[in-house]
Coordinates of C-alpha atoms and ligand atoms in Angstrom, one line a residue:
X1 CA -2.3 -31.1 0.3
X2 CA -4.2 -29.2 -2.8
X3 CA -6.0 -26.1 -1.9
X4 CA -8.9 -24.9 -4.3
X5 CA -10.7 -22.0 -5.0
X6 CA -14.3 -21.5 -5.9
X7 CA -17.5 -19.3 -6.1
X8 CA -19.6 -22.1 -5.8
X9 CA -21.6 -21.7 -2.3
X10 CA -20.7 -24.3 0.5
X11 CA -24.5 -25.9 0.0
X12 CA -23.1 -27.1 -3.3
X13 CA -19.7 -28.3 -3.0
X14 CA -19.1 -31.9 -2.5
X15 CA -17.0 -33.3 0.2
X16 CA -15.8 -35.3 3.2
X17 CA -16.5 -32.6 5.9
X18 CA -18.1 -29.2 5.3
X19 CA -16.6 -27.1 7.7
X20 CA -18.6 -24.3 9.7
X21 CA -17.2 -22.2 13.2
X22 CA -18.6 -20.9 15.9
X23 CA -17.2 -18.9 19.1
X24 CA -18.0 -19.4 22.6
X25 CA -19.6 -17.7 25.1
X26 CA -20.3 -17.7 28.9
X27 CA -24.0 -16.8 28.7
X28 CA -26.2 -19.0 30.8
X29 CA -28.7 -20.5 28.3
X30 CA -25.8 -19.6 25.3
X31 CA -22.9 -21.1 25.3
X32 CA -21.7 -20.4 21.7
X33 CA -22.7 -18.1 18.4
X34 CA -22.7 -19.8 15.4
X35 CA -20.3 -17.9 12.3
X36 CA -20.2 -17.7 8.9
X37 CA -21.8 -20.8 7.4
X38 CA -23.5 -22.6 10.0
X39 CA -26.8 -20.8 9.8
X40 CA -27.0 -21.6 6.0
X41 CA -26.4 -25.1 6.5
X42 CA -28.0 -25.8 9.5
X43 CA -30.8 -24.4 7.1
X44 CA -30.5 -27.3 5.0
X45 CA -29.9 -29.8 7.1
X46 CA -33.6 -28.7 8.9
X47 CA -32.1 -27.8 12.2
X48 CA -29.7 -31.4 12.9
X49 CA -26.6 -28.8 13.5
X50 CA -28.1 -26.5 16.2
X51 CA -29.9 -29.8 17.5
X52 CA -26.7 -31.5 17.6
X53 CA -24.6 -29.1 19.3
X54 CA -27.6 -28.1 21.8
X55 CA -27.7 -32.1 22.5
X56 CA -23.8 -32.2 23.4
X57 CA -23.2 -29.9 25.0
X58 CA -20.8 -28.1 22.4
X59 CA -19.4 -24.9 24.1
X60 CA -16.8 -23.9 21.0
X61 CA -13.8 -24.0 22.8
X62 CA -11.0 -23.2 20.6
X63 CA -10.2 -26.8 18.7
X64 CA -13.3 -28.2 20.1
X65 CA -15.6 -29.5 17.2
X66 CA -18.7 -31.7 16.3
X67 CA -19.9 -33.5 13.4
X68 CA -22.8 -34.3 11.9
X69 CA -24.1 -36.2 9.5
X70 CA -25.7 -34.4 6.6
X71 CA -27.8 -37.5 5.2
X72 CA -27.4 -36.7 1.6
X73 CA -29.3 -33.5 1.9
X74 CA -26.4 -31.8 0.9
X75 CA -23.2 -32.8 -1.4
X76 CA -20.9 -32.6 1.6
X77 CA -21.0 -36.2 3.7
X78 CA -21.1 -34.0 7.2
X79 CA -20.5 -30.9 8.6
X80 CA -18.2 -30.3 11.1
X81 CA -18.6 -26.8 13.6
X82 CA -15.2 -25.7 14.8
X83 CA -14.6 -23.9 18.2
X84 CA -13.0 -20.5 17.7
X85 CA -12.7 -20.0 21.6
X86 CA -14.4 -16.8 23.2
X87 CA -14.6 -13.6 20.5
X88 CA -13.3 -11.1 22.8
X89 CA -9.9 -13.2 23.0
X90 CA -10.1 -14.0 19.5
X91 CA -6.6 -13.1 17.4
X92 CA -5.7 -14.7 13.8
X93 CA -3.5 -17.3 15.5
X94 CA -6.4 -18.8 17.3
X95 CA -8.0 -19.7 14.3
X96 CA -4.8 -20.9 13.1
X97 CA -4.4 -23.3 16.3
X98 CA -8.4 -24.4 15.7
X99 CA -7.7 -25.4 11.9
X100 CA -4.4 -27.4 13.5
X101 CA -6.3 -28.9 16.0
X102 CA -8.6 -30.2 13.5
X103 CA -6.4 -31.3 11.2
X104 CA -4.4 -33.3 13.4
X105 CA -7.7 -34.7 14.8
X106 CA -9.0 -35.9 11.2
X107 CA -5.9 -37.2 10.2
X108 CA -6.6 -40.6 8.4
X109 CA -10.5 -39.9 8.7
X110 CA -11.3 -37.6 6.5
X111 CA -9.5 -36.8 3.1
X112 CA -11.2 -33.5 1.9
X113 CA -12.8 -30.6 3.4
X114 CA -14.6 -27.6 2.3
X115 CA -15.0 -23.9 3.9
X116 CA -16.0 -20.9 3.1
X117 CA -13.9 -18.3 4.4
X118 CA -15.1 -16.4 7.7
X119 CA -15.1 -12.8 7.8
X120 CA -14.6 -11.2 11.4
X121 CA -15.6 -7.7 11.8
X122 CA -12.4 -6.4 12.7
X123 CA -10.4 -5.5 10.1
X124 CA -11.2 -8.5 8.3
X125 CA -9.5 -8.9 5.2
X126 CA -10.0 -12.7 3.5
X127 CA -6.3 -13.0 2.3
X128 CA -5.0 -13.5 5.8
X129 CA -8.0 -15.3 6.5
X130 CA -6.9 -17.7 3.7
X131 CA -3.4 -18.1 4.6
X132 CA -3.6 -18.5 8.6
X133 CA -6.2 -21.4 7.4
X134 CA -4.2 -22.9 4.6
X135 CA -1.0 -22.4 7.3
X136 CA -3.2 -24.1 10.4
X137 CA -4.2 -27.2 7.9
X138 CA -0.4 -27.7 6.7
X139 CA 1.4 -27.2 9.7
X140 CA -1.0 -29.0 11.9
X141 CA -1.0 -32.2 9.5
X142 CA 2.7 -32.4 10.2
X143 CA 4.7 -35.4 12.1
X144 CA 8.1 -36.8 12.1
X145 CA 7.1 -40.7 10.8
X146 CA 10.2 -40.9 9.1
X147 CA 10.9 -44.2 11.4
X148 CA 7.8 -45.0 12.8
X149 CA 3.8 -45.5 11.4
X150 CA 2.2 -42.4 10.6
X151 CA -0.8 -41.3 12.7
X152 CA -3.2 -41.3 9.6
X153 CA -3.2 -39.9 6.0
X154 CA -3.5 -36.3 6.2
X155 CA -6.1 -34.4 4.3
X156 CA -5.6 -34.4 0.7
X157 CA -7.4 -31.2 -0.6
X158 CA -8.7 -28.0 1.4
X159 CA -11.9 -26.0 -1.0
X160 CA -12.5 -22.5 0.0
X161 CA -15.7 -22.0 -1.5
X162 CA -18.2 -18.5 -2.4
X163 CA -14.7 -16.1 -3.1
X164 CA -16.1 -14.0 -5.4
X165 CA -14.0 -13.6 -8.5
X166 CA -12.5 -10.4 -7.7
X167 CA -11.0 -11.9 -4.9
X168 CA -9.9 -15.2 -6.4
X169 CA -6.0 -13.5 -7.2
X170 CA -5.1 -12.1 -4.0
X171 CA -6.7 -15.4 -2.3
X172 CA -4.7 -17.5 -4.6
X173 CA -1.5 -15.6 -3.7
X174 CA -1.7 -16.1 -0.2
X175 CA -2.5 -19.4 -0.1
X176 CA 0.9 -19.8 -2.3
X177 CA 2.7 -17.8 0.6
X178 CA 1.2 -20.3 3.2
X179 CA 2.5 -23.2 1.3
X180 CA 6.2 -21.5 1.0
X181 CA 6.1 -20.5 4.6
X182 CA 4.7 -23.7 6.3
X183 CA 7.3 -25.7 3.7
X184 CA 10.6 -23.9 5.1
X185 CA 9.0 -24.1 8.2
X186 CA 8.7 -28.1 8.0
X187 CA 11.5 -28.2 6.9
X188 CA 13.5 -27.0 9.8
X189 CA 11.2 -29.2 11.8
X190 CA 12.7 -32.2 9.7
X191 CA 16.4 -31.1 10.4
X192 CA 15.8 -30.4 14.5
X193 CA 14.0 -34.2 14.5
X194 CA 16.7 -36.4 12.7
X195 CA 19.1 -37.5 15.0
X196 CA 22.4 -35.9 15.2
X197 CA 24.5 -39.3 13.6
X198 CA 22.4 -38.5 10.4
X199 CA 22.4 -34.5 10.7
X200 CA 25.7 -33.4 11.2
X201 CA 27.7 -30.2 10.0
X202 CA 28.2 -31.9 6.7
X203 CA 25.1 -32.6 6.3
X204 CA 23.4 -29.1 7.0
X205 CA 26.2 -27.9 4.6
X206 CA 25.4 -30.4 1.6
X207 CA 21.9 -29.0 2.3
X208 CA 22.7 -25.2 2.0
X209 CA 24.5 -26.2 -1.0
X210 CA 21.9 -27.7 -2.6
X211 CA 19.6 -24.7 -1.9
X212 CA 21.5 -22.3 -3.8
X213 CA 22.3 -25.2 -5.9
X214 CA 18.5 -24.6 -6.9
X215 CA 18.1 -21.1 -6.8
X216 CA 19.9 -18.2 -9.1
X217 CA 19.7 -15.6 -6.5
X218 CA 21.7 -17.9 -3.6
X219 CA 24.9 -18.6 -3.2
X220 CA 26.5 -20.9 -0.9
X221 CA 30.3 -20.7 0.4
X222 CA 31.4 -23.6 3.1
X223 CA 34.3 -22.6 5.2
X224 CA 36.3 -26.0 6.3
X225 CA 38.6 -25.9 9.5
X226 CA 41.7 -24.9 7.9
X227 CA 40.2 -22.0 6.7
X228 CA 38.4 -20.5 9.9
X229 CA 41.7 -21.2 11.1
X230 CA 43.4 -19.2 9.0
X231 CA 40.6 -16.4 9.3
X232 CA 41.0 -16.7 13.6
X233 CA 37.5 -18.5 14.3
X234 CA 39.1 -19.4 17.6
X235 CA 36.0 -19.5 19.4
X236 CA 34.2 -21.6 17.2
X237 CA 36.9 -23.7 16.5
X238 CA 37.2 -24.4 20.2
X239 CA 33.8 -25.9 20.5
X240 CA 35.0 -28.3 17.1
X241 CA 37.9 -29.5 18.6
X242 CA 36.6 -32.8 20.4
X243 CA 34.7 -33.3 17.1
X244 CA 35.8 -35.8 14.3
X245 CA 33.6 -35.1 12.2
X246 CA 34.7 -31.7 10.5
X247 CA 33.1 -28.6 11.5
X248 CA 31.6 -26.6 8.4
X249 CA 30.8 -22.7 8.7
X250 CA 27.9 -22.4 6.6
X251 CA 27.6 -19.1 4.9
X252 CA 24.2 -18.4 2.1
X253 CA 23.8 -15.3 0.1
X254 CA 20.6 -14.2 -1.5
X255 CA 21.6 -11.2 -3.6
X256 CA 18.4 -8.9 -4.5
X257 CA 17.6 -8.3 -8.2
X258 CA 18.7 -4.9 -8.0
X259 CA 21.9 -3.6 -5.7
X260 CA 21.8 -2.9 -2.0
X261 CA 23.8 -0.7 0.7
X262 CA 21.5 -3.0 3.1
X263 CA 22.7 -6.6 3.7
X264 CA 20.9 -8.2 6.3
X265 CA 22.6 -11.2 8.2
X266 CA 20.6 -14.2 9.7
X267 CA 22.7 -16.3 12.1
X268 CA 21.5 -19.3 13.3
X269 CA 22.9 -21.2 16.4
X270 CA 24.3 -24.8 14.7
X271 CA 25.7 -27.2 17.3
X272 CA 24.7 -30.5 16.0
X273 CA 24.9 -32.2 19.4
X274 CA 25.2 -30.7 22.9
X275 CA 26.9 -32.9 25.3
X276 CA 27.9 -30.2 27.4
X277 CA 31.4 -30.8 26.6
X278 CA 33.6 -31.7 29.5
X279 CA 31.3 -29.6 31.3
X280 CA 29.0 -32.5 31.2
X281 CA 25.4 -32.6 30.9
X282 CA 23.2 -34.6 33.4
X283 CA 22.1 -37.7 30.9
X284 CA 18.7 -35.9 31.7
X285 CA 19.1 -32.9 30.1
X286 CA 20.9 -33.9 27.4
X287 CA 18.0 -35.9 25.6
X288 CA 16.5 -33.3 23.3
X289 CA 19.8 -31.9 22.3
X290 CA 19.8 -32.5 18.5
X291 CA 17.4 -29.8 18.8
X292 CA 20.8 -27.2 19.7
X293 CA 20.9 -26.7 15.8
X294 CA 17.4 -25.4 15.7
X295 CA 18.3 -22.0 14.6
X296 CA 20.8 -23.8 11.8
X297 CA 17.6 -25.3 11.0
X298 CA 15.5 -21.8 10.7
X299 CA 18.4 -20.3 8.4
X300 CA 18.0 -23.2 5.9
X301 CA 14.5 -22.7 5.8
X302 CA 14.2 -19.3 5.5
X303 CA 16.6 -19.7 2.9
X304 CA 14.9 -22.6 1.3
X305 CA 11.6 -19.7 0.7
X306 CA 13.3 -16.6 0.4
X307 CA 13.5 -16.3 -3.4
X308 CA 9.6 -16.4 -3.4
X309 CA 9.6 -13.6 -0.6
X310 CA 12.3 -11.5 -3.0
X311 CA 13.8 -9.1 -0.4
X312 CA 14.6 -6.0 -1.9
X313 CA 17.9 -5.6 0.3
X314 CA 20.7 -8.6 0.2
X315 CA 20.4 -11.3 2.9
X316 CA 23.2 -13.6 4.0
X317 CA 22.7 -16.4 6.3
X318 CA 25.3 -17.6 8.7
X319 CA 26.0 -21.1 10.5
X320 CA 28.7 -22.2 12.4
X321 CA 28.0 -25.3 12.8
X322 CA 29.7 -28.3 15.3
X323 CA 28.8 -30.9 17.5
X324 CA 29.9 -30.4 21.1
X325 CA 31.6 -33.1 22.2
X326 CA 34.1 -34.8 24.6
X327 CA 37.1 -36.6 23.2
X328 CA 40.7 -36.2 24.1
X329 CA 41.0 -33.3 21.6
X330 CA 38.7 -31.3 23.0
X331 CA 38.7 -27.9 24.5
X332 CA 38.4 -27.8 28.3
X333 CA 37.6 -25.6 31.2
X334 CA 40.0 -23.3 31.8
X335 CA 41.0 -22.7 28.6
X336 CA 41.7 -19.4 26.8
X337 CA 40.5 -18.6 23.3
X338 CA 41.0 -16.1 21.0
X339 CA 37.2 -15.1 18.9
X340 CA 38.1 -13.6 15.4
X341 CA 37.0 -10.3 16.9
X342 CA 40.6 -10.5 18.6
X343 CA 39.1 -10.7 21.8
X344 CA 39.9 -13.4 24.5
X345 CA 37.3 -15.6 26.8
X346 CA 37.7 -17.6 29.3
X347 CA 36.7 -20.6 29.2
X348 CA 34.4 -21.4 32.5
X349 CA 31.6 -24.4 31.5
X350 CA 32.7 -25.9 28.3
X351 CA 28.4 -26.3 28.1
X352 CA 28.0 -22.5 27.3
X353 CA 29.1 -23.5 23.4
X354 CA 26.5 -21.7 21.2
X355 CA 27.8 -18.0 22.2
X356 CA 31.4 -19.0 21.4
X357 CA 30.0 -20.3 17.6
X358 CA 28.1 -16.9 17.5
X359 CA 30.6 -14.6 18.6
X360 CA 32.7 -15.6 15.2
X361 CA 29.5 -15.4 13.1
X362 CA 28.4 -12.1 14.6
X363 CA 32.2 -10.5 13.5
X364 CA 32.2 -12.4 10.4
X365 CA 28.8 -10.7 9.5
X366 CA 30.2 -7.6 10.5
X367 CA 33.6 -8.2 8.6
X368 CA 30.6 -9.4 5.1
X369 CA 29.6 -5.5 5.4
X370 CA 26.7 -6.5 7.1
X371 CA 24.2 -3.5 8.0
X372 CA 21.6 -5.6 10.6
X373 CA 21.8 -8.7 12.0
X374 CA 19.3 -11.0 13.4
X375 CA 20.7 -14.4 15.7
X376 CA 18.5 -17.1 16.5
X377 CA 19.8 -19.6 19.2
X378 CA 18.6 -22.3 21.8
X379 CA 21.4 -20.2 23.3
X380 CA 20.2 -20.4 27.6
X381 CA 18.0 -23.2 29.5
X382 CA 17.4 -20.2 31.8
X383 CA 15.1 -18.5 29.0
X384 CA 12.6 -21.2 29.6
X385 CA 13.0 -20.3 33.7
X386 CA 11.8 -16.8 32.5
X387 CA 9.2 -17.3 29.7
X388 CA 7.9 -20.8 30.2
X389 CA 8.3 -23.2 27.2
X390 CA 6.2 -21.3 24.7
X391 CA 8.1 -18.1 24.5
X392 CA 11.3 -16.7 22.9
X393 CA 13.5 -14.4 25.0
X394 CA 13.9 -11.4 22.4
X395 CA 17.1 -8.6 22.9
X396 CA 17.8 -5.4 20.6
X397 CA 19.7 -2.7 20.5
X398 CA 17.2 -1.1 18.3
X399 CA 13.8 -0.2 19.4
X400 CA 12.9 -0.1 15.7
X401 CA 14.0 -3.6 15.0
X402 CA 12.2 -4.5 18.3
X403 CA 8.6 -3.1 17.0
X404 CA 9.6 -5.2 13.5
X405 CA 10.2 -8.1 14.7
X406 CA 7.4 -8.3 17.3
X407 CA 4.8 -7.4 14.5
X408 CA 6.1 -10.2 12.6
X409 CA 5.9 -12.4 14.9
X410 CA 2.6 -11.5 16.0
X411 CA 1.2 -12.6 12.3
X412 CA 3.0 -15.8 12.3
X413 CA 1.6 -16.6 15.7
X414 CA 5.0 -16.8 17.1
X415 CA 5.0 -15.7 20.4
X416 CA 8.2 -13.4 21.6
X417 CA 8.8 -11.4 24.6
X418 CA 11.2 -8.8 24.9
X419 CA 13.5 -8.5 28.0
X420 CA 16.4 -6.0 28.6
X421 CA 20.2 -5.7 27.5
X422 CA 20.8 -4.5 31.4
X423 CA 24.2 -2.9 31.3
X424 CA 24.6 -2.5 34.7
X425 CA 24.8 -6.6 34.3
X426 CA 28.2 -5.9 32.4
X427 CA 29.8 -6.4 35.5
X428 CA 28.7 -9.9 36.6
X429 CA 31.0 -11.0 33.6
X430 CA 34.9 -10.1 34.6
X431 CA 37.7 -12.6 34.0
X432 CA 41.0 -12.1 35.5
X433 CA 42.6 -13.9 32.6
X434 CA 40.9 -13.0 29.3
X435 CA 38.6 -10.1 28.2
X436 CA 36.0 -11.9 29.5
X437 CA 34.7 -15.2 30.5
X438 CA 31.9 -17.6 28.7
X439 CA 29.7 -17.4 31.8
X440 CA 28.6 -14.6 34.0
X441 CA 29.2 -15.5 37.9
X442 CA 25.6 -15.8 38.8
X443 CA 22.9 -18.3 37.5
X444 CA 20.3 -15.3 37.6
X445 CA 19.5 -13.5 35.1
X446 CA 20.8 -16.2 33.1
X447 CA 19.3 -15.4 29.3
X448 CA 20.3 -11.8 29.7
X449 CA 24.0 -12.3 31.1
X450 CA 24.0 -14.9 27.8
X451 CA 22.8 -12.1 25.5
X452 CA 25.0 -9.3 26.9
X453 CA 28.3 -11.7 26.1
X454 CA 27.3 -11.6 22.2
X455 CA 26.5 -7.7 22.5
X456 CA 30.3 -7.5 22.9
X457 CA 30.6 -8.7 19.6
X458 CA 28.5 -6.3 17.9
X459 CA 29.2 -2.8 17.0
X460 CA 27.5 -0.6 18.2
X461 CA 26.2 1.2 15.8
X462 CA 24.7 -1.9 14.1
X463 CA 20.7 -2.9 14.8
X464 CA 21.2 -6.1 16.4
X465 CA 18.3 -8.6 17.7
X466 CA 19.0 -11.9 19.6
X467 CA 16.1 -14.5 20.0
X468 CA 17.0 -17.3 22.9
X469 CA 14.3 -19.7 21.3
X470 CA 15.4 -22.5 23.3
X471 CA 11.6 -22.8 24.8
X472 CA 9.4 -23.1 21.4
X473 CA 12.1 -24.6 19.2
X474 CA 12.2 -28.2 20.6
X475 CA 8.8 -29.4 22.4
X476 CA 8.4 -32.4 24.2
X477 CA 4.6 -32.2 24.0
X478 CA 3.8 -30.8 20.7
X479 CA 0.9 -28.3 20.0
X480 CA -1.8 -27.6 17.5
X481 CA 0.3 -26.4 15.2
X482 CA 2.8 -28.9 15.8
X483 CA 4.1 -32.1 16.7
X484 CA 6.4 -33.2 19.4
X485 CA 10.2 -32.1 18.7
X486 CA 11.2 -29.5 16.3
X487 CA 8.7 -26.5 16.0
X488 CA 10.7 -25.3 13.1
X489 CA 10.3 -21.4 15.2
X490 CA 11.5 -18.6 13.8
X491 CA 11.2 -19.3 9.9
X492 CA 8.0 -18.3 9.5
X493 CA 8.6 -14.6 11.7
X494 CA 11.9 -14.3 9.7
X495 CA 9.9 -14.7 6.5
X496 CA 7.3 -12.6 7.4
X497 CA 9.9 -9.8 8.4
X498 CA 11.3 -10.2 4.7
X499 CA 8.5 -9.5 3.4
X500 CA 7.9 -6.2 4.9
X501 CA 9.9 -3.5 2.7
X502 CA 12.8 -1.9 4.8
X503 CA 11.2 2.0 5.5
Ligands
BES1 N1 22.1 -25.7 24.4 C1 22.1 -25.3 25.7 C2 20.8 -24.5 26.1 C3 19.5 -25.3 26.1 C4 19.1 -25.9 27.2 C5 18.7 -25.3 24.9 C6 17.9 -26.6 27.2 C7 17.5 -26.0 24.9 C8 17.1 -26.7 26.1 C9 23.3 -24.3 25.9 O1 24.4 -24.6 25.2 C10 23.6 -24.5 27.4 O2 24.0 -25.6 27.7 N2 23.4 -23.5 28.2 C11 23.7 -23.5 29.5 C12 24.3 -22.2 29.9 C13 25.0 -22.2 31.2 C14 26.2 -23.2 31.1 C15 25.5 -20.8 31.5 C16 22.4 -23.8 30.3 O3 21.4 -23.3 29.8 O4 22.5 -24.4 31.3
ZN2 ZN1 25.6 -26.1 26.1
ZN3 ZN1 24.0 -25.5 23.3

């Protein structure tokens, strides 16, 4: 997809669809304003667009859209008016979601649209306006039709017309920073929907190599089983065990150009597969479960964009990454492991894996000198019992890093939520055996029982955030931004929180 930029007024520009909004409203003989272009074109066109809309009915729900033909009275072949849903509601993401909506709904109809960007009166600044548009067209074109026919061609070149020339730099910029972003972000998406046969740990590792392979600033080290052994990954190992395929712990290093105390570390939860273990999933549940390396996937594509984002602090990225399977080699209820933080768990449901993996990344980050760290994992199926698929369950020992990380998520239209690290939950995880067990002894408060076991791994004194994004990583019904499967969630927040200078 090309994106352009012009002064030349919409009225002028020749293509496929000419592309106008409107928002709606409740009022009896109104049920939408037109925005931005609409009134100029409808202009031109003597009235067809207002006639049009009026004739269907067109209330400018958010994604809803008409089109009309413009009859060669202007360049473009028809214009097309694009809900924005009610104004009072209105945020950035729901013009993202429109554009998506669109996109997905032109696909292999149309090959080149033209726009000129809205302004909204609050706090309107045409950069972001650019980028949420170039990032709803991109990431709402997207499918996984690696093995079956594609839905359509998508749309093969986006105009934003009238941007003054003043503007034209900053415009250009951001529409590179959409294309980075919604390209790391697809490819995660890509990772979570190949099947786990093709994407396994070496696999994810011959892909982190290749990124720093690429990239000056990276560098990649892959720890093999011998070594984790050596270095007392006894959690993580534990999950590996009933694996053949060798487990790889993935570790990516983006120095800054100059020297940091800071070192931020990005972990991301990489079981390839998730059988359950012996603790066996119903067959049910266990469809979807390539998806368990979603956060693996987020790492690689934060990674994969970073060097264009140019952190001014050092950033490693961290993936333990495993199937978890059954064979006769592998680790069993009951057992009693030893994490590289020296501490012991009890094994109780070989199916809570991921925090086992983490634990070891969390003290190997802390072992790396690291000075914040940030986990992403489908860690709990309970999170989606509490927040419904859509939402990610966020935890922090830092209110600052809270506030950070909501606000980036907020302009990447990712939608977090943040629920507590209840100590007085410490106690519903005792083992008689072992410091303490894998599992708390209640199913409630499932996501926060699951987030307290890898706060025993972090010192305290380090800012510490844990996002359960087992609801909006893997979807079975895909959205406007994005198809069914992987959502590739989390890159684009993680990116967006890079790019903010540390304070
Ligand atoms: N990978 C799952 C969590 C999951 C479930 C992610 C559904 C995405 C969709 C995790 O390893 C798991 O099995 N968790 C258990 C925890 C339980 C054993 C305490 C769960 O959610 O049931
Ligand atoms: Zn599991
Ligand atoms: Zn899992």
């Amino acid at each position: 997809m090309q994106f352009e930029i012009t002064d030349k007024k919409i009225i002028n520009i020749s293509s496929d669809a000419a592309i106008v909004f409107a928002f709606s409203e409740k009022e009896k003989n109104k049920k939408y304003t037109p925005h931005n272009s609409f009134i100029d074109l409808d202009k031109e066109l003597g009235g067809q667009i207002k006639k049009a809309c009026d004739l269907e009915g067109f209330s400018a729900g958010r994604g809803e859209y008409i089109s009309v033909i413009s009859v060669d009275k202007i360049p473009a072949s028809r214009v097309i008016v694009l809900g924005l849903g009610a104004k009072k509601e209105f945020v950035w993401d729901d013009l993202r979601r429109a554009i998506g909506s669109l996109a997905q709904k032109l696909k292999g109809k149309i090959d080149s649209v033209s726009l000129s960007i809205p302004s909204f009166e609050a706090e309107s600044s045409p950069e972001i306006v650019a980028r949420v548009i170039s990032e709803g067209f991109i990431l709402g074109s997207y499918e996984f039709n690696k093995y079956k026919k594609s839905n359509g061609r998508e749309l093969s070149s986006v105009i934003f017309s009238e941007v003054q020339s003043k503007d034209q730099k900053v415009i250009k910029k951001n529409i590179e920073i959409a294309e980075n972003f919604s390209k790391a972000t697809i490819l995660a998406r890509d990772l979570v929907n190949e099947p786990a046969s093709t994407v396994n740990p070496t696999f994810l590792a011959e892909l982190a190599k290749n990124i720093a392979k690429k990239d000056p600033n990276i560098e990649c080290k892959i720890i093999e089983r011998a070594e984790a052994e050596k270095m007392g990954m006894g959690a993580y190992l534990a999950v590996a065990k009933g694996s053949d395929t060798p487990p790889k712990f993935i570790h990516l290093e983006y120095k800054p150009q100059k020297k940091s105390r800071e070192k931020l570390a990005i972990i991301g939860k990489g079981i390839t597969f998730d059988t359950g273990g012996y603790s066996i999933k119903p067959a049910d549940s266990m469809v979807s479960m390539k998806g368990d390396m979603a956060g693996a996937a987020a790492v690689l594509g934060i990674f994969a964009a970073i060097s264009k984002v140019k952190p001014s602090y050092g950033v490693i990225g961290l993936i333990a990454a495993t199937p978890n399977l059954i064979s006769s080699s592998a680790f069993l209820p009951d057992d009693i492991v030893k994490s590289m933080s020296g501490k012991t768990i009890e094994i109780i449901t070989t199916d809570a894996e991921g925090r086992l993996a983490l634990a070891d990344c969390i003290t190997y980050a802390i072992k790396e000198g690291a000075t914040e760290i940030i986990d992403l994992a489908t860690l709990t199926g309970a999170v989606m019992v509490a927040l419904g698929p859509d939402i990610t369950g966020l935890f922090s020992n830092n209110r600052d890093l809270v506030e950070k990380i909501k606000a980036a998520a907020f302009t990447a239209g990712e939608k977090v939520w943040e629920l507590p690290l209840e100590k007085e939950y410490r106690k519903l995880s005792k083992s008689p055996v072992a410091d303490l067990p894998n599992v708390a002894n209640t199913r409630y408060g499932g996501p926060i029982t699951s987030a307290l076991f890898l706060q025993e791994f972090v010192e305290k004194n380090i800012p510490w955030a844990h996002l359960d994004i087992a609801g909006p990583a893997f979807i079975k019904n895909g959205n406007d931004v994005s198809g069914k499967g992987g959502t590739g969630f989390g890159v684009r927040t993680m990116l967006n929180y890079l790019m903010e200078e540390k304070s």
